[in-house]
Amino acid sequence: MIKKNCAVFISGRGSNLESLIKEADNDNFPIQIKLIISDNINAIGLKFSKTFNIDSYPIDYSSFKNKKEFEQNLLNKLRNKNIELICLAGFMQILSSEFITSFSGPILNIHPSLLPKYKGLNTHQRALDNNDKVAGCTVHFVSEELDSGEIILQKSLKINENETAETLMNRVLRLEHQAYPEAIKQIFS
Ligand code: GRF
C-alpha cells in the first residue's frame, strides 16, 4: 500500500498524535506521519518526534510579521516534505481560508464534542452545565468556519452521575484515540 504523507499539527500534550503514530505503524493503515508541526515550541507532544524519529517543525507565530507570513512559511514546509494530508490534533491556531484553499489535500480535525454542539473551547463543562446525557467527539473536515466542516465520524458515551469536566475529558480522550484512526481509514479506503 502506498501511504499518504501526513503532517500532524499540535499545540500541547499530543496524545492524539501518539495514537496516530502508533496506528500508522500498521502496514495497512493508509497514512504515514512524516512531520509534526507545533505552534508552541515547548509543546509536550514534541517529545514524540524523538521517540518515534519523526521530523518536527516547532514554529513560533510571534516571530512572523503577520498571519499571512506565518502560514506561507508553513505551506512551504508542507510542500517541501510532500505532505498530502493534514491532521489537526489540538492545534490552537485558526487557519485562514487562504491557507485551507492553498493546501492541496484534505485537512482534518478532531473536536471533543458531538458537533454541532459546543464548537470552540470548554466543551466538557458546557455539556455538564446543560445536563446533557451523552458526550463524545467528532472527526471532521476543516472548512473556513470554525468546527463546522463536514463530519466524518462521531463517537459517543453516556455521561455518568457525578461526572466532572476532568473525568469526562479523560473518557472522551480515550474515544478520540479510536475515532481519529477510524475516520482516516474510512476516508482512504
Ligand atoms: C483533544 O481533546 C482534541 O479533541 C482537541 O484538543 C485536544 C488535544 O489533545 N482538539 P492531545 O494534544 O491530542 O492530547
Coordinates of N, CA and C and ligand atoms in Angstrom, one line a residue:
M1 N 0.8 -1.2 0.0 CA 0.0 0.0 0.0 C 0.9 1.3 0.0
I2 N 0.5 2.2 -0.9 CA 1.3 3.5 -0.9 C 0.6 4.4 0.1
K3 N 1.3 4.7 1.2 CA 0.7 5.5 2.2 C 0.8 7.0 1.9
K4 N -0.3 7.7 2.3 CA -0.2 9.2 2.1 C 0.6 9.8 3.2
N5 N 1.4 10.9 2.8 CA 2.2 11.6 3.7 C 1.4 12.6 4.5
C6 N 1.5 12.4 5.9 CA 0.6 13.2 6.7 C 1.4 14.1 7.7
A7 N 1.0 15.3 7.9 CA 1.5 16.2 8.9 C 0.5 16.3 10.0
V8 N 0.9 16.1 11.3 CA 0.0 16.3 12.4 C 0.4 17.7 13.1
F9 N -0.6 18.5 13.3 CA -0.4 19.8 13.9 C -0.9 19.8 15.3
I10 N 0.0 20.1 16.3 CA -0.3 20.1 17.7 C 0.0 21.4 18.3
S11 N -0.4 21.6 19.6 CA 0.0 22.7 20.4 C 0.4 22.3 21.8
G12 N 0.0 21.1 22.2 CA 0.2 20.7 23.6 C 0.6 19.3 23.8
R13 N -0.2 18.6 24.5 CA 0.1 17.2 25.0 C 0.4 16.2 23.9
G14 N -0.4 16.2 22.8 CA -0.1 15.3 21.7 C -0.5 13.9 21.9
S15 N -1.6 13.6 22.7 CA -2.0 12.2 22.8 C -2.6 11.7 21.6
N16 N -3.3 12.5 20.8 CA -3.9 12.1 19.6 C -2.8 11.8 18.5
L17 N -1.8 12.7 18.6 CA -0.6 12.5 17.7 C 0.0 11.1 18.0
E18 N 0.2 10.8 19.3 CA 0.8 9.5 19.6 C -0.1 8.3 19.1
S19 N -1.4 8.5 19.3 CA -2.2 7.3 18.8 C -2.2 7.2 17.3
L20 N -2.1 8.3 16.6 CA -2.0 8.2 15.1 C -0.6 7.6 14.7
I21 N 0.4 8.0 15.4 CA 1.8 7.5 15.0 C 1.8 5.9 15.2
K22 N 1.2 5.5 16.4 CA 1.2 4.0 16.6 C 0.3 3.3 15.6
E23 N -0.8 3.9 15.3 CA -1.7 3.2 14.3 C -1.0 3.2 12.9
A24 N -0.3 4.2 12.6 CA 0.4 4.3 11.3 C 1.5 3.3 11.1
D25 N 1.9 2.7 12.2 CA 3.0 1.7 12.2 C 2.4 0.4 11.5
N26 N 1.1 0.3 11.5 CA 0.5 -0.8 10.9 C 0.5 -0.7 9.3
D27 N 1.0 -1.8 8.7 CA 1.1 -1.8 7.2 C -0.1 -1.4 6.5
N28 N -1.3 -1.8 6.9 CA -2.4 -1.4 6.1 C -3.2 -0.2 6.6
F29 N -2.5 0.6 7.4 CA -3.1 2.0 7.7 C -2.7 2.9 6.6
P30 N -3.7 3.7 6.1 CA -3.4 4.4 4.8 C -2.5 5.6 4.8
I31 N -2.0 6.0 6.0 CA -1.1 7.2 6.1 C 0.2 6.9 6.8
Q32 N 1.2 7.7 6.6 CA 2.4 7.7 7.4 C 2.6 9.1 8.0
I33 N 3.0 9.2 9.2 CA 3.2 10.6 9.8 C 4.6 11.0 9.5
K34 N 4.7 12.0 8.6 CA 6.0 12.5 8.1 C 6.5 13.7 8.9
L35 N 5.6 14.4 9.5 CA 6.0 15.7 10.1 C 5.1 16.1 11.2
I36 N 5.7 16.6 12.3 CA 4.9 17.1 13.4 C 5.1 18.6 13.4
I37 N 4.0 19.4 13.3 CA 4.1 20.8 13.4 C 3.5 21.3 14.7
S38 N 4.2 22.2 15.4 CA 3.7 22.7 16.7 C 3.9 24.2 16.7
D39 N 2.8 24.9 17.0 CA 2.9 26.4 17.1 C 3.4 26.8 18.5
N40 N 3.5 25.8 19.3 CA 4.1 26.0 20.7 C 5.4 25.3 20.8
I41 N 6.5 26.1 20.8 CA 7.8 25.5 20.7 C 8.1 24.6 22.0
N42 N 7.3 24.8 23.0 CA 7.5 24.0 24.2 C 6.5 22.9 24.4
A43 N 5.7 22.6 23.4 CA 4.7 21.6 23.5 C 5.2 20.3 24.0
I44 N 4.5 19.7 24.9 CA 5.0 18.4 25.5 C 5.0 17.3 24.3
G45 N 4.0 17.4 23.4 CA 3.9 16.4 22.4 C 5.0 16.4 21.4
L46 N 5.9 17.4 21.4 CA 7.0 17.4 20.5 C 8.0 16.3 20.9
K47 N 7.9 15.8 22.1 CA 8.8 14.7 22.5 C 8.6 13.5 21.6
F48 N 7.4 13.3 21.0 CA 7.2 12.2 20.2 C 8.0 12.2 18.9
S49 N 8.5 13.4 18.6 CA 9.4 13.5 17.4 C 10.7 12.6 17.7
K50 N 11.2 12.8 18.9 CA 12.4 12.0 19.2 C 12.0 10.5 19.4
T51 N 11.0 10.3 20.2 CA 10.6 8.9 20.5 C 10.4 8.1 19.2
F52 N 9.8 8.7 18.2 CA 9.4 7.9 17.0 C 10.2 8.3 15.8
N53 N 11.2 9.1 16.0 CA 12.1 9.5 14.9 C 11.3 10.1 13.7
I54 N 10.5 11.1 14.0 CA 9.7 11.8 13.0 C 10.1 13.3 13.0
D55 N 10.3 13.9 11.9 CA 10.7 15.3 11.8 C 9.7 16.1 12.5
S56 N 10.2 17.2 13.2 CA 9.2 18.1 13.7 C 9.6 19.5 13.3
Y57 N 8.6 20.4 13.4 CA 8.8 21.8 13.0 C 8.1 22.7 14.0
P58 N 8.8 23.0 15.1 CA 8.2 24.0 16.0 C 8.2 25.4 15.4
I59 N 7.2 26.0 15.4 CA 7.1 27.3 14.7 C 6.4 28.4 15.6
D60 N 7.1 29.4 15.8 CA 6.7 30.5 16.7 C 6.0 31.6 16.0
Y61 N 4.7 31.6 16.2 CA 3.8 32.6 15.5 C 4.3 34.0 15.6
S62 N 4.8 34.3 16.9 CA 5.2 35.7 17.2 C 6.5 36.1 16.4
S63 N 7.2 35.2 15.8 CA 8.4 35.6 15.1 C 8.1 36.0 13.6
F64 N 6.8 36.0 13.3 CA 6.4 36.4 11.9 C 5.7 37.8 12.0
K65 N 5.8 38.5 10.8 CA 5.2 39.8 10.8 C 3.7 39.7 10.9
N66 N 3.1 38.7 10.3 CA 1.6 38.6 10.4 C 1.2 37.2 10.1
K67 N -0.1 36.9 10.1 CA -0.6 35.5 9.9 C -0.2 35.0 8.5
K68 N -0.3 35.9 7.6 CA 0.0 35.5 6.2 C 1.4 34.9 6.0
E69 N 2.3 35.6 6.6 CA 3.7 35.1 6.5 C 3.9 33.8 7.3
F70 N 3.3 33.7 8.5 CA 3.3 32.5 9.3 C 2.8 31.3 8.4
E71 N 1.6 31.6 7.8 CA 1.0 30.5 7.1 C 1.8 30.1 5.8
Q72 N 2.4 31.2 5.2 CA 3.2 30.9 4.0 C 4.4 30.0 4.3
N73 N 5.0 30.3 5.4 CA 6.1 29.5 5.9 C 5.7 28.1 6.1
L74 N 4.5 27.9 6.7 CA 4.0 26.6 7.0 C 3.8 25.8 5.6
L75 N 3.1 26.6 4.7 CA 2.8 25.9 3.4 C 4.1 25.5 2.7
N76 N 5.1 26.3 2.8 CA 6.4 26.0 2.1 C 7.0 24.7 2.7
K77 N 6.9 24.6 4.1 CA 7.4 23.4 4.8 C 6.6 22.2 4.3
L78 N 5.3 22.3 4.2 CA 4.5 21.2 3.9 C 4.8 20.7 2.4
R79 N 5.0 21.7 1.6 CA 5.3 21.4 0.2 C 6.7 20.7 0.1
N80 N 7.7 21.2 0.8 CA 9.0 20.6 0.8 C 9.0 19.1 1.2
K81 N 8.1 18.8 2.2 CA 8.0 17.5 2.7 C 7.0 16.6 2.0
N82 N 6.4 17.1 0.9 CA 5.4 16.4 0.1 C 4.2 15.9 1.0
I83 N 3.8 16.8 1.8 CA 2.6 16.4 2.7 C 1.3 16.5 1.9
E84 N 0.6 15.4 2.0 CA -0.7 15.3 1.3 C -1.9 15.4 2.1
L85 N -1.8 15.3 3.4 CA -2.9 15.3 4.4 C -2.5 16.0 5.6
I86 N -3.3 16.9 6.2 CA -3.1 17.5 7.5 C -4.1 17.0 8.5
C87 N -3.6 16.5 9.6 CA -4.5 16.2 10.8 C -4.2 17.2 11.9
L88 N -5.2 18.0 12.2 CA -5.1 18.9 13.3 C -5.5 18.1 14.6
A89 N -4.6 18.2 15.6 CA -4.9 17.4 16.8 C -4.5 18.3 18.0
G90 N -5.4 19.2 18.3 CA -5.2 20.1 19.5 C -4.4 21.4 19.0
F91 N -4.4 21.6 17.8 CA -3.7 22.8 17.3 C -4.5 24.1 17.6
M92 N -3.9 25.0 18.3 CA -4.7 26.2 18.8 C -4.8 27.4 17.9
Q93 N -4.1 27.3 16.7 CA -4.3 28.5 15.8 C -5.5 28.2 14.8
I94 N -6.2 29.2 14.5 CA -7.2 29.1 13.5 C -6.6 29.3 12.1
L95 N -6.7 28.3 11.2 CA -6.1 28.5 9.9 C -7.0 29.4 9.0
S96 N -6.4 30.3 8.2 CA -7.2 31.2 7.4 C -7.8 30.4 6.2
S97 N -8.8 31.0 5.6 CA -9.4 30.4 4.4 C -8.4 30.3 3.3
E98 N -7.4 31.3 3.2 CA -6.4 31.2 2.2 C -5.5 30.0 2.4
F99 N -5.2 29.7 3.6 CA -4.4 28.5 3.9 C -5.1 27.3 3.5
I100 N -6.4 27.2 3.9 CA -7.2 26.0 3.6 C -7.3 25.7 2.1
T101 N -7.5 26.8 1.4 CA -7.6 26.6 -0.1 C -6.3 26.4 -0.8
S102 N -5.2 27.0 -0.2 CA -3.9 26.8 -0.8 C -3.3 25.4 -0.6
F103 N -3.7 24.7 0.5 CA -3.1 23.4 0.7 C -3.9 22.4 -0.2
S104 N -3.2 21.6 -0.9 CA -3.8 20.8 -2.0 C -4.6 19.6 -1.5
G105 N -4.3 19.1 -0.2 CA -5.0 17.9 0.2 C -6.1 18.2 1.3
P106 N -6.7 17.1 1.8 CA -7.7 17.3 2.9 C -7.0 17.7 4.2
I107 N -7.8 18.5 5.0 CA -7.4 18.9 6.3 C -8.4 18.4 7.3
L108 N -8.0 17.6 8.3 CA -9.0 17.0 9.2 C -8.8 17.6 10.6
N109 N -9.8 17.5 11.4 CA -9.6 18.0 12.8 C -10.4 17.0 13.7
I110 N -9.9 16.9 14.9 CA -10.7 16.2 16.0 C -11.2 17.2 17.0
H111 N -12.4 17.1 17.4 CA -13.0 18.0 18.3 C -13.7 17.3 19.5
P112 N -13.5 17.7 20.7 CA -14.0 17.0 21.9 C -15.5 17.2 22.2
S113 N -16.4 17.2 21.2 CA -17.8 17.3 21.5 C -18.5 16.7 20.3
L114 N -19.8 16.5 20.5 CA -20.6 16.0 19.4 C -21.1 17.2 18.6
L115 N -20.3 17.6 17.7 CA -20.7 18.8 16.8 C -22.0 18.5 16.1
P116 N -22.9 19.5 15.9 CA -22.6 20.9 16.0 C -22.7 21.5 17.4
K117 N -22.9 20.6 18.4 CA -22.9 21.1 19.8 C -21.5 21.5 20.2
Y118 N -21.4 22.6 20.9 CA -20.2 23.0 21.6 C -18.9 23.2 20.7
K119 N -19.1 24.1 19.7 CA -17.9 24.5 19.0 C -17.0 25.3 19.9
G120 N -15.7 25.4 19.6 CA -14.8 26.2 20.5 C -14.3 25.4 21.7
L121 N -14.1 26.2 22.8 CA -13.4 25.6 23.9 C -14.4 25.2 25.1
N122 N -13.8 24.6 26.1 CA -14.6 24.2 27.3 C -15.8 23.3 27.0
T123 N -15.6 22.4 26.1 CA -16.8 21.6 25.6 C -17.4 20.7 26.8
H124 N -16.5 20.2 27.6 CA -17.0 19.2 28.6 C -17.8 19.9 29.7
Q125 N -17.3 21.0 30.2 CA -18.0 21.8 31.2 C -19.4 22.3 30.6
R126 N -19.4 22.7 29.4 CA -20.6 23.2 28.8 C -21.6 22.0 28.7
A127 N -21.2 20.8 28.3 CA -22.1 19.7 28.3 C -22.7 19.4 29.7
L128 N -21.8 19.4 30.7 CA -22.3 19.2 32.1 C -23.3 20.3 32.5
D129 N -22.9 21.5 32.2 CA -23.8 22.7 32.6 C -25.2 22.5 32.0
N130 N -25.2 21.9 30.8 CA -26.5 21.7 30.1 C -27.3 20.5 30.5
N131 N -26.7 19.7 31.5 CA -27.3 18.4 31.9 C -27.4 17.4 30.7
D132 N -26.5 17.5 29.8 CA -26.5 16.5 28.7 C -26.4 15.1 29.3
K133 N -26.9 14.2 28.6 CA -26.8 12.7 29.0 C -25.7 12.0 28.2
V134 N -25.4 12.5 27.0 CA -24.3 11.9 26.2 C -23.3 13.0 25.9
A135 N -22.1 12.5 25.6 CA -21.0 13.4 25.1 C -20.2 12.6 24.2
G136 N -19.2 13.2 23.6 CA -18.4 12.4 22.6 C -17.4 13.3 21.9
C137 N -17.0 12.8 20.7 CA -16.0 13.5 19.9 C -16.4 13.4 18.4
T138 N -15.8 14.3 17.7 CA -16.2 14.4 16.2 C -14.9 14.5 15.4
V139 N -14.7 13.7 14.4 CA -13.7 14.0 13.4 C -14.3 14.6 12.2
H140 N -13.8 15.7 11.7 CA -14.5 16.4 10.6 C -13.4 17.1 9.7
F141 N -13.9 17.3 8.4 CA -13.0 18.1 7.5 C -13.0 19.6 8.0
V142 N -11.9 20.2 7.8 CA -11.7 21.6 8.2 C -12.2 22.5 7.1
S143 N -13.1 23.4 7.4 CA -13.6 24.4 6.5 C -13.3 25.7 7.0
E144 N -13.8 26.7 6.2 CA -13.4 28.1 6.6 C -14.0 28.5 8.0
E145 N -15.2 27.9 8.3 CA -15.8 28.3 9.6 C -15.4 27.3 10.7
L146 N -15.1 27.9 11.8 CA -14.6 27.1 12.9 C -15.5 25.9 13.3
D147 N -14.9 24.7 13.4 CA -15.6 23.5 13.9 C -16.9 23.2 13.1
S148 N -16.9 23.5 11.8 CA -18.2 23.4 11.1 C -18.1 22.6 9.8
G149 N -16.9 22.1 9.5 CA -16.8 21.3 8.2 C -17.5 20.0 8.3
E150 N -17.6 19.3 7.1 CA -18.4 18.1 7.0 C -17.9 17.0 8.0
I151 N -18.8 16.4 8.7 CA -18.5 15.4 9.7 C -18.2 14.1 9.1
I152 N -17.0 13.5 9.5 CA -16.6 12.2 9.0 C -17.1 11.1 10.0
L153 N -16.9 11.3 11.2 CA -17.3 10.2 12.2 C -17.4 10.8 13.6
Q154 N -18.4 10.3 14.4 CA -18.5 10.7 15.8 C -18.6 9.4 16.6
K155 N -18.1 9.6 17.9 CA -18.2 8.5 18.9 C -18.8 9.1 20.1
S156 N -19.7 8.4 20.8 CA -20.3 9.0 22.0 C -20.3 8.1 23.2
L157 N -20.5 8.6 24.3 CA -20.6 7.8 25.6 C -21.6 8.5 26.4
K158 N -22.1 7.7 27.4 CA -23.0 8.2 28.4 C -22.3 9.0 29.5
I159 N -22.9 10.1 29.8 CA -22.3 10.9 30.9 C -22.7 10.2 32.2
N160 N -21.8 10.0 33.1 CA -22.1 9.3 34.4 C -22.6 10.3 35.4
E161 N -23.3 9.8 36.4 CA -23.6 10.7 37.6 C -22.3 11.0 38.2
N162 N -22.2 12.2 38.8 CA -21.0 12.7 39.5 C -19.9 12.9 38.5
E163 N -20.2 13.0 37.2 CA -19.1 13.3 36.2 C -18.6 14.7 36.4
T164 N -17.3 14.9 36.3 CA -16.7 16.2 36.3 C -16.1 16.5 34.9
A165 N -15.8 17.7 34.7 CA -15.2 18.1 33.4 C -14.0 17.3 33.1
E166 N -13.2 17.0 34.2 CA -12.0 16.3 34.1 C -12.2 14.8 33.8
T167 N -13.1 14.2 34.5 CA -13.4 12.7 34.2 C -13.9 12.6 32.8
L168 N -14.8 13.5 32.4 CA -15.4 13.5 31.1 C -14.3 13.7 30.0
M169 N -13.4 14.6 30.3 CA -12.3 14.9 29.3 C -11.5 13.6 29.1
N170 N -11.2 12.9 30.2 CA -10.4 11.7 30.1 C -11.1 10.6 29.3
R171 N -12.4 10.5 29.6 CA -13.1 9.4 28.9 C -13.3 9.7 27.5
V172 N -13.6 11.0 27.1 CA -13.8 11.3 25.7 C -12.4 11.2 25.0
L173 N -11.3 11.5 25.7 CA -10.0 11.4 25.0 C -9.7 10.0 24.6
R174 N -10.1 9.0 25.4 CA -9.9 7.6 25.0 C -10.7 7.3 23.8
L175 N -11.9 7.9 23.7 CA -12.7 7.7 22.4 C -12.0 8.4 21.2
E176 N -11.4 9.5 21.5 CA -10.8 10.3 20.4 C -9.7 9.4 19.8
H177 N -9.0 8.7 20.6 CA -7.8 7.9 20.1 C -8.3 6.7 19.2
Q178 N -9.5 6.4 19.4 CA -10.1 5.4 18.4 C -10.7 6.1 17.2
A179 N -11.3 7.2 17.5 CA -12.1 7.9 16.4 C -11.2 8.4 15.3
Y180 N -10.1 9.0 15.6 CA -9.2 9.6 14.6 C -8.7 8.5 13.6
P181 N -8.1 7.5 14.1 CA -7.7 6.4 13.1 C -8.8 5.8 12.3
E182 N -10.0 5.6 13.0 CA -11.1 5.0 12.2 C -11.6 6.0 11.1
A183 N -11.6 7.3 11.4 CA -12.0 8.2 10.4 C -11.1 8.2 9.2
I184 N -9.8 8.1 9.5 CA -8.8 8.1 8.4 C -8.9 6.9 7.6
K185 N -9.1 5.8 8.2 CA -9.4 4.5 7.4 C -10.6 4.7 6.6
Q186 N -11.6 5.3 7.1 CA -12.9 5.4 6.4 C -12.7 6.3 5.2
I187 N -12.0 7.4 5.2 CA -11.9 8.3 4.1 C -10.9 7.8 3.0
F188 N -10.0 6.9 3.4 CA -9.0 6.5 2.4 C -9.2 5.0 2.0
S189 N -10.3 4.4 2.3 CA -10.5 3.0 1.8 C -11.8 2.9 1.1
Ligands
GRF1 C1 -8.2 16.9 22.2 O1 -9.3 16.9 23.1 C2 -8.8 17.3 20.8 O2 -10.1 16.9 20.6 C3 -8.8 18.8 20.9 O3 -7.6 19.2 21.6 C4 -7.3 18.1 22.4 C5 -5.9 17.7 22.1 O4 -5.4 16.7 23.0 N1 -8.9 19.4 19.6 P1 -4.0 16.0 22.6 O5 -2.9 17.1 22.5 O6 -4.2 15.2 21.4 O7 -3.7 15.1 23.8

